[in-house]
C-alpha positions as a LaTeX table, in Angstrom:
\begin{tabular}{lrrr}
\hline
Residue & $x$ (\AA) & $y$ (\AA) & $z$ (\AA) \\
\hline
Met1 & $-13.79$ & 59.64 & $-161.40$ \\
Met2 & $-14.12$ & 58.04 & $-157.95$ \\
Lys3 & $-10.36$ & 58.21 & $-157.45$ \\
Ser4 & $-10.31$ & 61.90 & $-158.38$ \\
Ala5 & $-13.15$ & 62.61 & $-155.98$ \\
Thr6 & $-11.32$ & 60.81 & $-153.17$ \\
Val7 & $-8.10$ & 62.72 & $-153.89$ \\
Phe8 & $-10.08$ & 65.98 & $-153.86$ \\
Val9 & $-11.59$ & 65.17 & $-150.45$ \\
Ile10 & $-8.16$ & 64.35 & $-148.99$ \\
Phe11 & $-6.74$ & 67.54 & $-150.53$ \\
Leu12 & $-9.60$ & 69.54 & $-149.00$ \\
Phe13 & $-8.95$ & 68.00 & $-145.59$ \\
Phe14 & $-5.29$ & 69.02 & $-145.60$ \\
Cys15 & $-6.14$ & 72.48 & $-146.98$ \\
Ile16 & $-8.42$ & 73.10 & $-143.98$ \\
Leu17 & $-5.81$ & 71.71 & $-141.58$ \\
Phe18 & $-2.96$ & 73.84 & $-142.96$ \\
Leu19 & $-5.18$ & 76.93 & $-143.16$ \\
Leu20 & $-6.13$ & 76.60 & $-139.48$ \\
Met21 & $-2.48$ & 75.98 & $-138.49$ \\
Phe22 & $-1.29$ & 78.98 & $-140.49$ \\
Arg23 & $-3.96$ & 81.38 & $-139.21$ \\
Ser24 & $-3.46$ & 80.29 & $-135.59$ \\
Ser25 & 0.35 & 80.67 & $-135.71$ \\
Leu26 & 0.20 & 84.37 & $-134.70$ \\
Ile27 & $-1.24$ & 83.69 & $-131.23$ \\
Leu28 & 1.27 & 80.88 & $-130.71$ \\
Gln29 & 4.15 & 83.27 & $-131.45$ \\
Thr30 & 3.18 & 85.45 & $-128.50$ \\
Arg31 & 1.99 & 82.78 & $-126.02$ \\
Ser32 & 2.79 & 79.14 & $-125.38$ \\
Leu33 & 0.15 & 76.50 & $-126.01$ \\
Pro34 & 0.04 & 75.35 & $-122.33$ \\
Glu35 & $-0.45$ & 78.98 & $-121.26$ \\
Ile36 & $-3.44$ & 79.30 & $-123.57$ \\
Leu37 & $-4.94$ & 75.92 & $-122.64$ \\
Phe38 & $-4.64$ & 76.24 & $-118.86$ \\
Ala39 & $-5.24$ & 79.96 & $-118.23$ \\
Ser40 & $-8.85$ & 80.47 & $-117.18$ \\
Thr41 & $-9.51$ & 84.02 & $-118.35$ \\
Trp42 & $-10.83$ & 84.78 & $-121.82$ \\
Asn43 & $-10.88$ & 88.56 & $-122.19$ \\
Pro44 & $-9.62$ & 89.63 & $-125.65$ \\
Asp45 & $-9.97$ & 93.34 & $-124.76$ \\
Asn46 & $-7.19$ & 92.84 & $-122.16$ \\
Lys47 & $-5.21$ & 90.49 & $-124.43$ \\
Gln48 & $-6.15$ & 87.48 & $-122.30$ \\
Phe49 & $-6.87$ & 84.36 & $-124.31$ \\
Gly50 & $-7.03$ & 81.60 & $-121.69$ \\
Leu51 & $-9.20$ & 78.66 & $-122.75$ \\
Gly52 & $-9.19$ & 76.75 & $-119.43$ \\
Ala53 & $-12.70$ & 77.74 & $-118.34$ \\
Ile54 & $-14.07$ & 77.16 & $-121.84$ \\
Ile55 & $-12.46$ & 73.71 & $-122.05$ \\
Ile56 & $-14.02$ & 72.83 & $-118.67$ \\
Gly57 & $-17.40$ & 73.99 & $-120.00$ \\
Thr58 & $-16.93$ & 71.87 & $-123.13$ \\
Ile59 & $-16.03$ & 68.77 & $-121.11$ \\
Leu60 & $-19.00$ & 69.30 & $-118.75$ \\
Val61 & $-21.53$ & 69.75 & $-121.54$ \\
Thr62 & $-20.21$ & 66.80 & $-123.55$ \\
Gly63 & $-19.80$ & 64.53 & $-120.52$ \\
Ile64 & $-23.30$ & 65.18 & $-119.12$ \\
Ala65 & $-24.81$ & 64.76 & $-122.61$ \\
Leu66 & $-23.16$ & 61.36 & $-123.01$ \\
Leu67 & $-24.11$ & 60.27 & $-119.47$ \\
Ile68 & $-27.74$ & 60.93 & $-120.39$ \\
Ala69 & $-27.56$ & 59.63 & $-123.95$ \\
Ile70 & $-25.63$ & 56.35 & $-123.49$ \\
Pro71 & $-28.00$ & 54.39 & $-121.20$ \\
Ile72 & $-31.15$ & 55.64 & $-122.94$ \\
Ser73 & $-29.69$ & 54.86 & $-126.37$ \\
Leu74 & $-28.55$ & 51.36 & $-125.34$ \\
Phe75 & $-31.93$ & 50.41 & $-123.84$ \\
Ser76 & $-33.71$ & 51.80 & $-126.91$ \\
Ala77 & $-31.42$ & 49.86 & $-129.24$ \\
Ile78 & $-31.97$ & 46.66 & $-127.25$ \\
Tyr79 & $-35.74$ & 47.12 & $-127.41$ \\
Ile80 & $-35.71$ & 47.81 & $-131.15$ \\
Ser81 & $-33.41$ & 44.91 & $-132.04$ \\
Glu82 & $-34.56$ & 42.26 & $-129.57$ \\
Tyr83 & $-38.09$ & 42.94 & $-128.33$ \\
Ala84 & $-39.96$ & 45.24 & $-130.75$ \\
Pro85 & $-42.41$ & 43.68 & $-133.28$ \\
Thr86 & $-41.34$ & 43.87 & $-136.91$ \\
Lys87 & $-43.98$ & 46.51 & $-137.67$ \\
Ile88 & $-42.61$ & 48.78 & $-134.92$ \\
Lys89 & $-39.05$ & 48.30 & $-136.21$ \\
Arg90 & $-40.09$ & 49.40 & $-139.70$ \\
Ile91 & $-41.53$ & 52.61 & $-138.26$ \\
Ile92 & $-38.73$ & 53.46 & $-135.82$ \\
Arg93 & $-35.70$ & 52.99 & $-138.12$ \\
Pro94 & $-36.68$ & 55.69 & $-140.69$ \\
Phe95 & $-37.81$ & 57.90 & $-137.80$ \\
Leu96 & $-34.28$ & 57.73 & $-136.34$ \\
Asp97 & $-32.78$ & 58.65 & $-139.72$ \\
Val98 & $-35.04$ & 61.70 & $-139.87$ \\
Leu99 & $-34.03$ & 62.75 & $-136.35$ \\
Ala100 & $-30.33$ & 62.46 & $-137.30$ \\
Gly101 & $-30.90$ & 64.76 & $-140.27$ \\
Val102 & $-32.79$ & 67.55 & $-138.50$ \\
Pro103 & $-30.71$ & 70.79 & $-138.65$ \\
Ser104 & $-29.10$ & 71.68 & $-135.35$ \\
Val105 & $-30.67$ & 75.16 & $-135.38$ \\
Val106 & $-34.10$ & 73.48 & $-135.14$ \\
Tyr107 & $-32.98$ & 71.58 & $-132.06$ \\
Gly108 & $-31.59$ & 74.80 & $-130.63$ \\
Leu109 & $-34.83$ & 76.70 & $-131.24$ \\
Cys110 & $-36.93$ & 73.96 & $-129.63$ \\
Ala111 & $-34.56$ & 73.91 & $-126.66$ \\
Phe112 & $-34.75$ & 77.71 & $-126.29$ \\
Leu113 & $-38.56$ & 77.71 & $-126.37$ \\
Phe114 & $-39.31$ & 74.64 & $-124.25$ \\
Leu115 & $-36.21$ & 73.32 & $-122.49$ \\
Val116 & $-34.87$ & 76.59 & $-121.10$ \\
Pro117 & $-38.17$ & 77.49 & $-119.34$ \\
Leu118 & $-38.41$ & 73.91 & $-118.03$ \\
Val119 & $-34.92$ & 74.13 & $-116.49$ \\
Lys120 & $-35.57$ & 77.64 & $-115.15$ \\
Asp121 & $-39.00$ & 77.00 & $-113.60$ \\
Val122 & $-38.94$ & 73.30 & $-112.68$ \\
Ile123 & $-35.60$ & 71.46 & $-112.71$ \\
Ala124 & $-33.28$ & 74.09 & $-111.15$ \\
Pro125 & $-35.79$ & 75.10 & $-108.39$ \\
Trp126 & $-36.16$ & 71.38 & $-107.59$ \\
Phe127 & $-32.48$ & 71.52 & $-106.54$ \\
Asn128 & $-33.04$ & 74.88 & $-104.71$ \\
Ile129 & $-30.97$ & 76.69 & $-107.34$ \\
Gln130 & $-31.96$ & 79.82 & $-109.22$ \\
Ser131 & $-31.11$ & 79.72 & $-112.91$ \\
Thr132 & $-32.07$ & 81.58 & $-116.06$ \\
Gly133 & $-32.28$ & 78.26 & $-117.87$ \\
Leu134 & $-29.49$ & 79.33 & $-120.20$ \\
Cys135 & $-26.90$ & 77.03 & $-118.69$ \\
Ile136 & $-24.63$ & 74.01 & $-118.98$ \\
Phe137 & $-27.46$ & 71.57 & $-118.15$ \\
Ser138 & $-29.77$ & 72.86 & $-120.90$ \\
Ala139 & $-26.97$ & 72.59 & $-123.44$ \\
Ala140 & $-26.17$ & 69.04 & $-122.28$ \\
Leu141 & $-29.82$ & 67.97 & $-122.52$ \\
Ile142 & $-30.26$ & 69.16 & $-126.09$ \\
Leu143 & $-26.92$ & 67.61 & $-127.06$ \\
Ala144 & $-28.07$ & 64.29 & $-125.58$ \\
Val145 & $-31.20$ & 64.44 & $-127.75$ \\
Met146 & $-29.07$ & 65.16 & $-130.81$ \\
Val147 & $-26.75$ & 62.22 & $-130.06$ \\
Phe148 & $-29.57$ & 59.66 & $-129.54$ \\
Pro149 & $-30.13$ & 58.80 & $-133.25$ \\
Ile150 & $-26.43$ & 58.22 & $-133.94$ \\
Ile151 & $-25.81$ & 55.84 & $-131.04$ \\
Ile152 & $-29.16$ & 54.04 & $-131.37$ \\
Ser153 & $-28.81$ & 53.45 & $-135.13$ \\
Leu154 & $-25.26$ & 52.08 & $-134.85$ \\
Cys155 & $-26.13$ & 49.87 & $-131.87$ \\
Val156 & $-29.28$ & 48.48 & $-133.53$ \\
Glu157 & $-27.22$ & 47.64 & $-136.62$ \\
Thr158 & $-24.69$ & 45.83 & $-134.44$ \\
Phe159 & $-27.18$ & 43.96 & $-132.24$ \\
Thr160 & $-29.11$ & 42.62 & $-135.23$ \\
Ala161 & $-25.84$ & 41.42 & $-136.79$ \\
Ile162 & $-24.99$ & 39.11 & $-133.88$ \\
Pro163 & $-25.33$ & 35.52 & $-135.20$ \\
Leu164 & $-28.62$ & 33.89 & $-134.18$ \\
Ser165 & $-26.73$ & 30.73 & $-133.22$ \\
Leu166 & $-25.04$ & 32.57 & $-130.34$ \\
Lys167 & $-28.37$ & 33.68 & $-128.90$ \\
Glu168 & $-29.96$ & 30.24 & $-129.40$ \\
Ala169 & $-27.01$ & 28.56 & $-127.66$ \\
Ser170 & $-27.52$ & 30.83 & $-124.65$ \\
Leu171 & $-31.29$ & 30.25 & $-124.56$ \\
Ser172 & $-30.82$ & 26.49 & $-124.95$ \\
Ile173 & $-28.87$ & 26.22 & $-121.69$ \\
Gly174 & $-31.67$ & 27.91 & $-119.75$ \\
Ala175 & $-30.72$ & 31.59 & $-119.89$ \\
Thr176 & $-33.58$ & 34.07 & $-120.04$ \\
Lys177 & $-33.97$ & 36.57 & $-122.86$ \\
Trp178 & $-32.57$ & 39.39 & $-120.72$ \\
Glu179 & $-29.63$ & 37.25 & $-119.53$ \\
Thr180 & $-28.85$ & 36.45 & $-123.17$ \\
Val181 & $-28.90$ & 40.14 & $-124.00$ \\
Lys182 & $-26.57$ & 41.00 & $-121.11$ \\
Lys183 & $-24.08$ & 38.14 & $-121.44$ \\
Val184 & $-24.09$ & 37.46 & $-125.19$ \\
Val185 & $-25.36$ & 40.44 & $-127.16$ \\
Phe186 & $-23.70$ & 43.14 & $-125.06$ \\
Arg187 & $-20.42$ & 41.24 & $-124.77$ \\
Ala188 & $-20.20$ & 40.42 & $-128.47$ \\
Ser189 & $-21.15$ & 43.98 & $-129.43$ \\
Ser190 & $-18.91$ & 45.82 & $-127.00$ \\
Pro191 & $-16.42$ & 47.11 & $-129.67$ \\
Ser192 & $-19.27$ & 48.48 & $-131.77$ \\
Ile193 & $-20.91$ & 50.07 & $-128.72$ \\
Ile194 & $-17.62$ & 51.84 & $-127.95$ \\
Ala195 & $-17.38$ & 52.97 & $-131.59$ \\
Ala196 & $-20.94$ & 54.33 & $-131.50$ \\
Ile197 & $-20.16$ & 56.24 & $-128.29$ \\
Leu198 & $-16.98$ & 57.70 & $-129.83$ \\
Leu199 & $-18.88$ & 58.85 & $-132.92$ \\
Gly200 & $-21.56$ & 60.32 & $-130.67$ \\
Phe201 & $-18.85$ & 62.09 & $-128.70$ \\
Gly202 & $-17.53$ & 63.62 & $-131.93$ \\
Arg203 & $-20.99$ & 64.99 & $-132.71$ \\
Ala204 & $-21.49$ & 66.34 & $-129.19$ \\
Phe205 & $-18.00$ & 67.86 & $-128.86$ \\
Gly206 & $-18.23$ & 69.82 & $-132.11$ \\
Glu207 & $-21.88$ & 70.90 & $-131.98$ \\
Thr208 & $-22.17$ & 74.67 & $-132.28$ \\
Ile209 & $-25.48$ & 76.34 & $-133.07$ \\
Ala210 & $-27.84$ & 74.47 & $-130.73$ \\
Val211 & $-25.41$ & 74.79 & $-127.82$ \\
Asn212 & $-24.75$ & 78.47 & $-128.51$ \\
Met213 & $-28.49$ & 79.21 & $-128.31$ \\
Val214 & $-28.97$ & 77.82 & $-124.79$ \\
Ile215 & $-25.64$ & 77.79 & $-122.92$ \\
Gly216 & $-25.56$ & 81.44 & $-121.88$ \\
Gly217 & $-22.31$ & 82.45 & $-123.57$ \\
Ile218 & $-20.24$ & 83.38 & $-120.50$ \\
Pro219 & $-16.63$ & 82.09 & $-120.67$ \\
Arg220 & $-16.00$ & 81.38 & $-117.00$ \\
Ile221 & $-15.69$ & 78.30 & $-114.81$ \\
Pro222 & $-19.30$ & 77.35 & $-113.92$ \\
Asn223 & $-20.33$ & 77.11 & $-110.25$ \\
Ser224 & $-22.84$ & 74.37 & $-111.05$ \\
Val225 & $-24.45$ & 72.71 & $-114.04$ \\
Phe226 & $-27.19$ & 75.37 & $-113.85$ \\
Ser227 & $-24.67$ & 78.19 & $-114.39$ \\
Pro228 & $-24.11$ & 79.75 & $-117.81$ \\
Gly229 & $-20.94$ & 78.70 & $-119.59$ \\
Glu230 & $-19.24$ & 78.46 & $-122.94$ \\
Thr231 & $-17.88$ & 75.69 & $-125.14$ \\
Leu232 & $-15.11$ & 75.83 & $-127.72$ \\
Ala233 & $-17.58$ & 75.55 & $-130.59$ \\
Ser234 & $-20.06$ & 78.09 & $-129.21$ \\
Leu235 & $-17.18$ & 80.52 & $-128.54$ \\
Ile236 & $-16.39$ & 80.60 & $-132.26$ \\
Ala237 & $-20.03$ & 81.11 & $-133.17$ \\
Ser238 & $-20.58$ & 83.92 & $-130.66$ \\
Lys239 & $-17.30$ & 85.82 & $-131.18$ \\
Tyr240 & $-16.66$ & 85.29 & $-134.88$ \\
Gly241 & $-18.16$ & 88.55 & $-136.14$ \\
Glu242 & $-16.85$ & 90.93 & $-133.50$ \\
Leu243 & $-13.25$ & 89.70 & $-133.29$ \\
Met244 & $-12.25$ & 88.71 & $-136.79$ \\
Ser245 & $-11.11$ & 92.25 & $-137.74$ \\
Ile246 & $-8.27$ & 92.15 & $-135.18$ \\
Pro247 & $-5.42$ & 89.79 & $-136.22$ \\
Ile248 & $-4.53$ & 88.47 & $-132.75$ \\
His249 & $-8.20$ & 87.86 & $-131.92$ \\
Glu250 & $-8.74$ & 86.13 & $-135.24$ \\
Ser251 & $-5.69$ & 83.96 & $-134.61$ \\
Ala252 & $-7.01$ & 82.97 & $-131.16$ \\
Leu253 & $-10.33$ & 81.85 & $-132.63$ \\
Met254 & $-8.51$ & 79.96 & $-135.37$ \\
Leu255 & $-6.55$ & 78.11 & $-132.69$ \\
Val256 & $-9.85$ & 77.16 & $-131.02$ \\
Ala257 & $-11.09$ & 75.90 & $-134.39$ \\
Leu258 & $-7.87$ & 73.90 & $-134.86$ \\
Ile259 & $-8.26$ & 72.25 & $-131.44$ \\
Leu260 & $-11.87$ & 71.33 & $-132.24$ \\
Phe261 & $-10.89$ & 70.01 & $-135.66$ \\
Leu262 & $-8.14$ & 67.76 & $-134.28$ \\
Val263 & $-10.14$ & 66.41 & $-131.32$ \\
Val264 & $-13.24$ & 65.60 & $-133.38$ \\
Phe265 & $-11.10$ & 64.09 & $-136.15$ \\
Met266 & $-9.21$ & 61.90 & $-133.67$ \\
Phe267 & $-12.36$ & 60.53 & $-131.99$ \\
Asn268 & $-14.08$ & 59.93 & $-135.32$ \\
Ile269 & $-11.06$ & 58.05 & $-136.64$ \\
Phe270 & $-10.97$ & 55.85 & $-133.52$ \\
Gly271 & $-14.72$ & 55.23 & $-133.83$ \\
Val272 & $-14.54$ & 54.32 & $-137.51$ \\
Ile273 & $-11.57$ & 51.95 & $-136.98$ \\
Ile274 & $-13.32$ & 50.10 & $-134.15$ \\
Leu275 & $-16.59$ & 49.96 & $-136.11$ \\
Arg276 & $-14.88$ & 48.53 & $-139.20$ \\
Arg277 & $-13.24$ & 45.81 & $-137.13$ \\
Ala278 & $-16.59$ & 44.91 & $-135.59$ \\
Lys279 & $-18.28$ & 44.83 & $-139.02$ \\
Lys280 & $-15.52$ & 42.60 & $-140.35$ \\
Arg281 & $-15.87$ & 40.29 & $-137.37$ \\
Trp282 & $-19.63$ & 39.83 & $-137.71$ \\
Asn283 & $-19.80$ & 40.39 & $-141.49$ \\
Tyr284 & $-22.56$ & 43.03 & $-141.55$ \\
\hline
\end{tabular}
């Protein structure tokens, strides 16, 4: 039974892959892949399917989200694993699991109601920039919030698995608690931290609904982080209904889906491989 289920999952994976490759072949027959990836104009009405500006928007949103999420997640994980009382740990761990399971549309709605006005009225004016709040920065902030539970949970699991003897050896030679964390816990956990970041990247890169609700939906190269933009995932969500009746448009969106599928798959595979090696090393 388990073997059949595994075979079915693998079969489903390749079905999706071949379906996306087949449906995106039409656009690749008329244009080269580099032309599509590096052209900056997305205007299907004029038969322009350049993804350059959208890829830049995707990289900006994902990069800013990870820049915000990584340090906050690491400090939170250190506090939970090394400093927090046992009672606090018992409360926080299930709370993180709940946060990881909240539907992305709920995050998007909260961001639209509270984050967008905050960016429009407070954060952007603080930099002397006018913004509607529907912008790259708002999308990055909500993505960072969505990535927190993944990175924190994986890092806490790793930090608590570090053998106590390593920490005691560091403390016994006069190192402080913080020095032990920096020079022993962080160093020993570095592969798992990288794996957690890669898995968080996969979540951020492929997130669709929450980003689509706050990014502005304009496929052009942004002037600043407070400008509206578009990501690969939000492009599919926003254009799916209106373009799917035209074969070349449908094929272009299928190519975008194929790119997303391959990138997220690749980063998740790297993350899982590194995480398994770390688990095998520390036996957790």
